[in-house]
Amino acid sequence: MAMYRCSSSFRLAKTGANSFLNNFSVASSGRWKSAVAETEASRSENGSLQMPPCDFQPDQLEGPSLERAKQIRKDHLSQGLLTYYKSPVYIHQGRMQWLFDERGKRYLDMFAGIVTVSVGHCHPKVNEALHKQVDRLWHTTNIYLHPNIHEYAEKLTSKLPDHLKVCIFVNSGSEANDLAIHLARLHTGCYDLISFRNAYHGMSPYIMGLTSLSTWHYQVPRGFGIHNTVNPDVYRGPWGGLHCRDSPIQTNRSCSCQSGQCEAEGMYLEQFDDLLRHSLPKRIAGFFAESIQGVGGAVQYPKGFLKSAFEKVRAKGGVCIADEVQTGFGRTGTHYWGFEAHDAMPDMVVMAKGIGNGFPLAALVTTPEIGHSLAQALHFNTYGGNPMSCAVGGAVLDVIEEDGLQQNSHDVGTHLLVEFGKMRDEFEIIGDVRGKGLMIGVEMVTDKESRTPLPGPAMSDIWEDTKDMGVLFGKGGLHGNVFRMKPPMCITKEDADFSLAVFREALLKYNARK
């Protein structure tokens, strides 16, 4: 696996995490010369943390200063544009698992641009593929033929079950899910659809009914013909126990199930049946499911649930749509696609984010019978499947294989889960640890018994401390109380240990402030 190391080093003391940034200069070559040191994933003798080395040196910032950027954002960008942190991070360069701000400070990216940078920031092979294509052809639209879309469609479908062989390329996950709704209704001749509560499938008006998180909803009509079923969340839902999840870490809820059994699956399936029985017509259009819920907080369903739910949907004439926007391309470690771990075979697969490593690219892959339903009328997407995006997509597939990133996701992700599990036993405010591979959620609570979500100010304090110590985690869940660890799949065990040490240090600081 290709790894990139930085020659400069920053030492981060427990006290005054930002004070080390006061001394730096710009080299004559335009590169930063840092006066501070980076860390490894263990506590040194003097009580500091040390960031793993990296030999990449960022360029000097080109563009507006941080203060000017904040003013431009206030004046010319919508206030609806979410900004992380009380003191925002101003990122201007990235390399593999690392990000650099305008001062030259380095961060370990444990959120991958919201689970989007799959193989690493500016991966050399992906960059090379894009540079090569930029000099040859940018855009024609698909009213003409060009080689890339055909080569890429063949390569992408080779990663999927044989019946999924028709690709429709778009630019984002929202677009792809939007199209999946349209195709499900066209193909079945039915209108009603099902998604989970706590699901997130995108932000377009057409699919806001699928996204069932009230924090994302506006006061406008939405969700016509879409029904949200009970979320089979074995930690926060009404049923769950010690053997429910396909994960190295289970909930700490007690149950009477034997190993390999899960009564919660049957209880949640009864709720699914109840929705079908009372709220839906005899025939339906389909059912959307993330293999592991992403924005909702890395929620996993009971083993066997999704396969049984798919069977029930097909008995109603519906099609089953696997949303692999966050879980696809080897991120979960044991399988290339999240649905494979459920032994649940979809009729459509929606993919985005990691498919392009940050380049605007998304796809819906389905059966010929469903895909050709679009021929009932004219269909067109200006940028979908353009030469540049397909060149990038093909390179990403190659890198996942060549760099062994699926196996790395399994190895490093399992290590993180086990170590976060130990931290759950140590800290009262960690209620749950869950996930697979590098798709991890750590749910924070006031106490384990009540499972009351940790309030926003407390979450923010911990979050700010981890950022100041050089690690960028995400957040999610309905209450915003789940830390999301979904880094580029190229991170190392050493990087993982550093993130664990920083997280633990932030919890110790939180406890000291109480």
XYZ file of C-alpha atoms in Angstrom:
514
model
C 0.000 0.000 0.000
C 1.405 3.405 -0.959
C 1.811 5.624 2.099
C 3.085 9.188 2.243
C 5.087 10.470 5.193
C 5.835 14.059 6.275
C 9.365 15.145 7.049
C 8.317 17.938 9.410
C 7.109 17.021 12.868
C 4.725 18.745 15.249
C 4.673 18.036 18.983
C 1.288 18.539 20.600
C 1.288 19.113 24.347
C -1.691 18.357 26.518
C -1.832 22.027 27.505
C -2.356 24.634 24.795
C -3.043 22.479 21.763
C -2.739 25.433 19.366
C 0.230 27.217 20.955
C 2.728 25.334 18.834
C 1.439 27.124 15.720
C 2.862 30.473 16.756
C 6.247 29.833 15.150
C 6.405 29.015 11.470
C 7.857 30.521 8.299
C 7.553 30.201 4.539
C 10.521 28.653 2.765
C 11.931 30.267 -0.374
C 10.455 27.393 -2.374
C 6.951 28.350 -1.235
C 6.726 25.367 1.136
C 5.882 25.626 4.818
C 8.615 25.158 7.406
C 6.918 24.094 10.572
C 8.470 24.723 13.952
C 6.398 22.107 15.681
C 6.183 18.403 15.811
C 3.641 15.850 14.808
C 2.516 12.904 16.837
C 2.458 9.141 17.121
C -0.381 7.179 18.591
C 0.950 6.848 22.104
C 1.654 9.048 25.102
C 5.288 10.109 25.414
C 7.156 10.447 28.684
C 6.316 14.146 29.038
C 2.587 13.524 28.629
C 2.135 14.686 25.029
C 0.632 12.863 22.047
C 2.653 12.292 18.926
C 1.220 12.272 15.397
C 2.406 9.631 12.901
C 5.016 10.980 10.455
C 4.304 12.072 6.879
C 6.870 13.214 4.304
C 4.513 15.514 2.367
C 4.991 19.275 2.735
C 1.982 21.488 1.907
C 2.218 24.539 -0.312
C 1.706 28.026 1.009
C -1.932 29.113 0.967
C -3.098 30.719 -2.274
C -6.392 32.552 -1.877
C -8.169 34.667 0.698
C -7.097 34.643 4.330
C -9.195 32.802 6.880
C -10.802 36.030 8.084
C -11.554 37.146 4.527
C -13.027 33.727 3.678
C -15.302 33.921 6.733
C -16.521 37.349 5.628
C -17.153 36.166 2.055
C -19.045 33.178 3.413
C -21.211 35.472 5.526
C -21.889 37.884 2.648
C -22.208 35.611 -0.375
C -23.063 32.052 0.724
C -26.312 30.797 2.209
C -26.492 30.600 5.985
C -27.920 27.140 5.393
C -24.415 25.979 4.447
C -23.306 23.996 7.503
C -19.891 24.791 8.999
C -18.155 22.437 11.432
C -16.587 23.674 14.682
C -16.770 26.904 16.703
C -13.392 27.817 15.219
C -13.697 26.586 11.601
C -10.926 24.624 9.933
C -9.652 26.317 6.756
C -8.394 23.446 4.612
C -6.373 24.226 1.523
C -4.495 21.004 0.724
C -4.763 17.265 1.240
C -2.597 14.181 0.813
C -3.875 10.665 1.386
C -5.231 10.525 4.980
C -3.957 14.030 5.831
C -5.394 17.539 5.515
C -3.538 20.832 5.951
C -4.908 24.195 6.999
C -3.791 27.685 5.966
C -1.128 27.767 8.691
C 0.423 24.453 7.733
C -1.145 22.514 10.591
C -1.753 18.868 9.711
C -4.908 16.935 10.586
C -5.701 13.237 10.445
C -8.908 13.065 8.422
C -11.178 10.555 10.153
C -14.287 11.629 8.228
C -13.058 11.626 4.609
C -15.080 14.605 3.452
C -18.265 12.967 4.791
C -17.281 9.424 3.763
C -16.332 10.566 0.259
C -12.545 10.326 -0.048
C -12.227 6.567 -0.368
C -8.644 5.903 -1.492
C -6.934 9.038 -0.144
C -6.775 12.754 -0.845
C -5.073 13.427 -4.180
C -4.062 9.787 -4.632
C -1.289 9.843 -7.281
C -2.876 7.235 -9.547
C -6.299 8.892 -9.474
C -4.721 12.298 -10.074
C -2.746 10.898 -12.995
C -5.885 9.471 -14.609
C -7.675 12.816 -14.302
C -4.705 14.834 -15.603
C -4.395 12.526 -18.594
C -8.101 12.869 -19.430
C -8.183 16.658 -18.912
C -5.620 17.038 -21.671
C -7.617 14.829 -24.041
C -11.363 15.504 -23.675
C -13.512 17.137 -20.995
C -17.076 16.900 -22.171
C -19.276 15.782 -25.038
C -22.432 14.455 -23.307
C -23.554 10.961 -24.166
C -25.364 11.823 -27.374
C -21.949 10.889 -28.787
C -19.858 7.865 -27.927
C -16.594 8.171 -26.034
C -14.429 5.312 -24.724
C -14.466 6.031 -20.988
C -18.124 5.469 -20.160
C -18.102 2.094 -21.876
C -14.860 0.917 -20.278
C -15.997 2.117 -16.877
C -19.475 0.576 -17.073
C -17.942 -2.815 -17.845
C -15.396 -2.491 -15.030
C -17.957 -1.323 -12.467
C -20.531 -4.027 -13.211
C -17.826 -6.687 -12.876
C -17.838 -5.854 -9.142
C -21.554 -6.607 -8.779
C -23.789 -9.705 -8.935
C -24.406 -10.877 -12.502
C -28.012 -9.659 -12.751
C -26.963 -6.055 -12.023
C -25.469 -5.048 -15.340
C -27.056 -1.763 -16.506
C -25.433 1.500 -15.342
C -26.958 4.959 -15.311
C -24.396 7.607 -14.374
C -25.257 10.834 -12.578
C -23.386 13.312 -10.376
C -24.474 12.815 -6.748
C -26.135 10.378 -4.387
C -29.254 12.532 -4.240
C -29.571 12.359 -8.021
C -29.055 8.606 -8.012
C -31.684 7.984 -5.319
C -34.031 10.389 -7.081
C -33.663 8.301 -10.219
C -34.153 5.078 -8.243
C -37.569 6.315 -7.045
C -38.493 7.139 -10.619
C -37.357 3.751 -11.955
C -39.095 1.780 -9.187
C -42.388 3.475 -10.030
C -41.907 3.164 -13.786
C -40.991 -0.503 -13.646
C -43.674 -1.679 -11.225
C -46.466 0.665 -12.247
C -46.972 1.315 -8.528
C -46.395 4.411 -6.417
C -45.861 3.557 -2.740
C -42.356 3.216 -1.320
C -40.864 2.344 2.078
C -37.796 3.633 3.889
C -36.601 3.454 7.485
C -37.036 6.107 10.084
C -33.610 7.594 10.812
C -32.621 7.035 7.172
C -30.777 9.540 5.027
C -30.953 9.217 1.230
C -30.295 12.776 0.091
C -31.682 16.283 -0.057
C -33.612 16.766 -3.297
C -37.325 17.615 -2.861
C -38.306 14.317 -4.525
C -36.459 12.171 -1.977
C -36.924 14.172 1.214
C -39.650 11.683 2.121
C -37.066 8.882 2.102
C -34.816 10.907 4.406
C -36.539 10.434 7.749
C -34.599 12.683 10.102
C -36.583 15.693 11.281
C -33.453 17.832 11.547
C -33.229 17.820 7.732
C -36.868 18.668 7.010
C -38.304 22.020 5.976
C -41.866 23.264 6.340
C -42.846 22.195 2.819
C -44.850 19.233 1.509
C -42.744 16.111 0.996
C -42.806 12.359 0.838
C -45.855 11.721 -1.324
C -46.372 7.962 -1.394
C -43.412 7.282 0.925
C -43.890 5.432 4.209
C -41.244 5.366 6.983
C -41.148 2.129 8.922
C -39.760 1.555 12.430
C -35.975 1.665 12.423
C -34.536 -1.669 13.632
C -31.971 0.021 15.882
C -30.829 -2.574 18.404
C -29.237 0.006 20.712
C -31.811 2.802 20.876
C -34.903 0.990 19.596
C -37.381 -0.992 21.706
C -35.620 -4.334 21.099
C -31.981 -5.288 21.038
C -29.427 -7.387 22.840
C -26.020 -9.002 22.919
C -26.025 -10.939 19.631
C -27.845 -8.746 17.116
C -25.237 -7.065 14.954
C -22.792 -8.169 12.288
C -19.986 -6.370 14.090
C -17.041 -7.136 16.390
C -18.845 -5.035 19.031
C -22.375 -5.659 20.305
C -24.630 -3.489 22.438
C -24.413 -3.718 26.217
C -28.168 -4.371 26.481
C -29.055 -7.616 28.209
C -31.108 -10.299 26.476
C -31.954 -13.991 26.748
C -30.826 -14.896 23.208
C -28.181 -17.536 22.691
C -25.170 -16.853 20.499
C -26.289 -16.849 16.856
C -29.874 -15.984 17.762
C -31.620 -12.612 17.754
C -35.198 -12.239 18.921
C -35.062 -8.533 18.039
C -35.041 -9.409 14.338
C -38.476 -11.030 14.617
C -39.897 -8.165 16.670
C -38.815 -5.554 14.129
C -40.093 -7.697 11.251
C -43.505 -7.746 12.954
C -43.470 -3.955 12.821
C -42.535 -4.100 9.139
C -45.441 -6.492 8.531
C -47.732 -4.142 10.418
C -46.855 -1.290 8.062
C -47.458 -3.488 5.013
C -50.764 -4.683 6.453
C -52.231 -1.330 7.493
C -50.669 1.439 5.436
C -49.921 0.095 1.972
C -51.937 -1.205 -1.001
C -51.704 -4.759 -2.282
C -48.831 -3.870 -4.602
C -45.996 -1.412 -3.937
C -43.133 0.154 -5.880
C -40.234 -0.651 -3.595
C -38.099 -0.349 -0.479
C -34.928 1.710 0.129
C -32.331 0.694 2.722
C -28.817 1.782 3.590
C -26.743 -1.271 4.431
C -25.538 0.610 7.530
C -27.178 3.946 8.226
C -24.697 6.751 7.666
C -25.958 10.203 8.638
C -28.250 8.491 11.150
C -25.200 7.439 13.178
C -23.753 4.155 11.786
C -26.850 2.236 12.895
C -26.838 -1.493 12.126
C -29.897 -3.712 11.829
C -30.335 -7.164 13.379
C -28.695 -9.930 11.389
C -31.154 -11.431 8.922
C -33.582 -8.512 9.040
C -32.808 -6.964 5.664
C -32.967 -10.268 3.785
C -36.408 -11.038 5.248
C -37.646 -7.496 4.594
C -36.580 -7.771 0.939
C -38.586 -10.987 0.613
C -41.684 -9.303 2.022
C -41.334 -6.363 -0.382
C -40.997 -8.649 -3.389
C -44.118 -10.513 -2.296
C -45.893 -7.156 -2.722
C -44.480 -6.703 -6.221
C -41.883 -4.134 -5.149
C -38.222 -3.778 -5.982
C -35.426 -3.509 -3.408
C -32.920 -0.676 -3.557
C -29.601 -0.857 -1.697
C -28.192 2.571 -0.901
C -24.422 1.957 -0.954
C -23.467 5.633 -1.083
C -21.443 5.298 2.133
C -20.961 1.539 2.583
C -19.817 0.549 -0.901
C -16.391 -0.092 -2.433
C -14.939 -2.220 0.352
C -15.433 0.208 3.241
C -17.097 -2.386 5.490
C -14.098 -4.706 5.088
C -15.618 -8.169 4.865
C -17.469 -7.419 1.613
C -17.168 -5.056 -1.338
C -20.824 -4.031 -0.935
C -22.682 -3.649 2.330
C -25.731 -5.604 1.139
C -23.587 -8.720 0.696
C -23.095 -8.975 4.464
C -26.896 -9.121 4.857
C -27.202 -11.898 2.235
C -29.842 -9.608 0.715
C -29.890 -9.315 -3.074
C -31.074 -5.908 -4.355
C -32.699 -5.031 -7.676
C -30.957 -1.649 -7.760
C -27.754 -0.392 -6.176
C -27.190 3.320 -5.656
C -23.599 4.499 -5.255
C -21.842 7.855 -4.902
C -19.266 9.545 -2.621
C -16.354 7.051 -2.547
C -17.043 6.006 -6.145
C -15.142 9.094 -7.303
C -12.867 9.775 -4.310
C -14.339 13.285 -4.128
C -14.901 13.854 -7.861
C -18.589 14.461 -8.759
C -19.700 10.986 -9.795
C -22.580 8.703 -8.856
C -24.334 5.747 -10.391
C -27.386 3.555 -10.275
C -26.776 -0.039 -11.348
C -29.750 -2.289 -11.958
C -31.183 -5.109 -14.046
C -31.796 -4.685 -17.780
C -35.553 -4.957 -17.229
C -35.587 -2.086 -14.744
C -32.914 0.047 -16.395
C -34.537 -0.047 -19.816
C -37.761 1.352 -18.334
C -36.254 4.770 -19.021
C -36.732 4.115 -22.743
C -40.458 4.832 -22.284
C -39.583 8.507 -22.844
C -36.528 10.668 -23.479
C -33.943 10.646 -20.688
C -30.810 12.736 -20.462
C -28.167 13.822 -17.936
C -25.774 16.534 -19.124
C -22.764 15.560 -17.024
C -23.573 11.959 -16.091
C -20.844 9.602 -17.284
C -18.625 12.377 -18.656
C -15.087 11.475 -19.772
C -13.375 12.951 -16.702
C -15.596 11.319 -14.075
C -15.370 7.910 -15.731
C -11.570 8.160 -15.900
C -11.498 8.938 -12.183
C -13.995 6.177 -11.348
C -11.960 3.565 -13.187
C -8.775 4.619 -11.415
C -10.501 4.415 -8.022
C -11.524 0.807 -8.705
C -7.941 -0.025 -9.646
C -6.490 1.596 -6.515
C -8.892 -0.243 -4.188
C -7.564 -3.514 -5.592
C -3.893 -2.585 -5.974
C -3.553 -0.971 -2.533
C -5.544 -3.702 -0.761
C -7.940 -1.169 0.708
C -10.836 -3.530 1.404
C -8.586 -5.714 3.543
C -7.089 -2.620 5.158
C -10.584 -1.413 6.017
C -11.275 -4.731 7.694
C -7.988 -4.863 9.618
C -7.745 -1.248 10.764
C -11.514 -0.927 11.258
C -11.693 -4.017 13.457
C -8.796 -2.685 15.520
C -10.583 0.652 15.982
C -13.858 -1.030 16.957
C -12.212 -3.275 19.528
C -10.285 -0.376 21.074
C -13.330 1.926 21.116
C -15.182 -0.959 22.743
C -12.604 -0.986 25.544
C -13.085 2.761 25.892
C -16.839 2.201 26.269
C -16.084 0.066 29.311
C -13.883 2.829 30.734
C -16.046 5.925 30.164
C -19.647 6.291 31.363
C -20.486 8.731 28.551
C -19.816 6.212 25.760
C -23.116 4.423 25.345
C -22.519 2.379 22.213
C -19.801 1.461 19.719
C -20.899 -0.042 16.429
C -20.058 -0.597 12.793
C -17.945 -2.684 10.440
C -14.649 -1.963 8.791
C -14.110 1.784 8.499
C -17.804 2.605 8.968
C -17.891 3.298 12.716
C -20.156 5.159 15.129
C -19.537 5.981 18.795
C -22.729 7.116 20.526
C -22.340 9.474 23.469
C -24.773 9.572 26.404
C -25.081 11.220 29.800
C -25.015 7.753 31.392
C -25.277 4.171 30.223
C -28.434 3.311 32.148
C -30.685 6.079 30.804
C -29.025 6.287 27.358
C -29.941 9.990 27.341
C -28.135 11.601 24.375
C -25.154 13.689 25.441
C -26.215 17.358 25.044
C -24.886 19.430 22.175
C -22.564 21.700 24.206
C -20.801 18.706 25.750
C -20.444 17.024 22.337
C -19.036 20.248 20.908
C -16.451 20.562 23.684
C -15.134 17.052 23.019
C -15.253 17.623 19.258
C -13.324 20.902 19.471
C -10.649 19.271 21.621
C -10.099 16.443 19.125
C -9.835 18.976 16.315
C -7.343 21.085 18.239
C -5.269 17.947 18.860
C -5.139 17.235 15.136
C -7.962 14.755 14.409
C -11.138 15.499 12.446
C -14.101 13.285 13.387
C -17.619 13.579 12.001
C -20.900 13.792 13.861
C -24.312 12.325 13.169
C -27.488 10.816 14.556
C -30.835 12.476 15.125
C -29.538 14.122 18.309
C -26.060 14.865 16.932
C -24.554 12.680 19.667
C -22.742 10.096 17.539
C -19.117 10.546 16.557
C -18.597 9.162 13.065
C -15.246 7.546 12.205
C -15.170 6.929 8.459
C -11.693 7.884 7.217
C -10.007 7.353 3.858
C -9.448 3.623 3.535
C -5.678 4.112 3.301
C -5.204 4.939 7.002
C -2.757 2.807 8.947
C -2.964 1.139 12.346
C -0.543 3.786 13.577
C -2.970 6.494 12.445
C -5.820 4.643 14.113
C -3.909 4.470 17.393
C -3.284 8.206 17.244
C -7.002 8.899 16.726
C -7.830 6.640 19.661
C -5.316 8.395 21.901
C -6.675 11.816 20.935
C -10.268 10.730 21.524
C -9.393 9.312 24.924
C -7.517 12.479 25.857
C -10.544 14.578 24.890
C -12.786 12.438 27.143
C -10.348 12.829 30.037
C -10.440 16.604 29.547
C -14.239 16.495 29.483
C -14.327 14.538 32.756
C -11.871 16.987 34.333
C -14.126 19.916 33.438
C -17.243 18.382 34.995
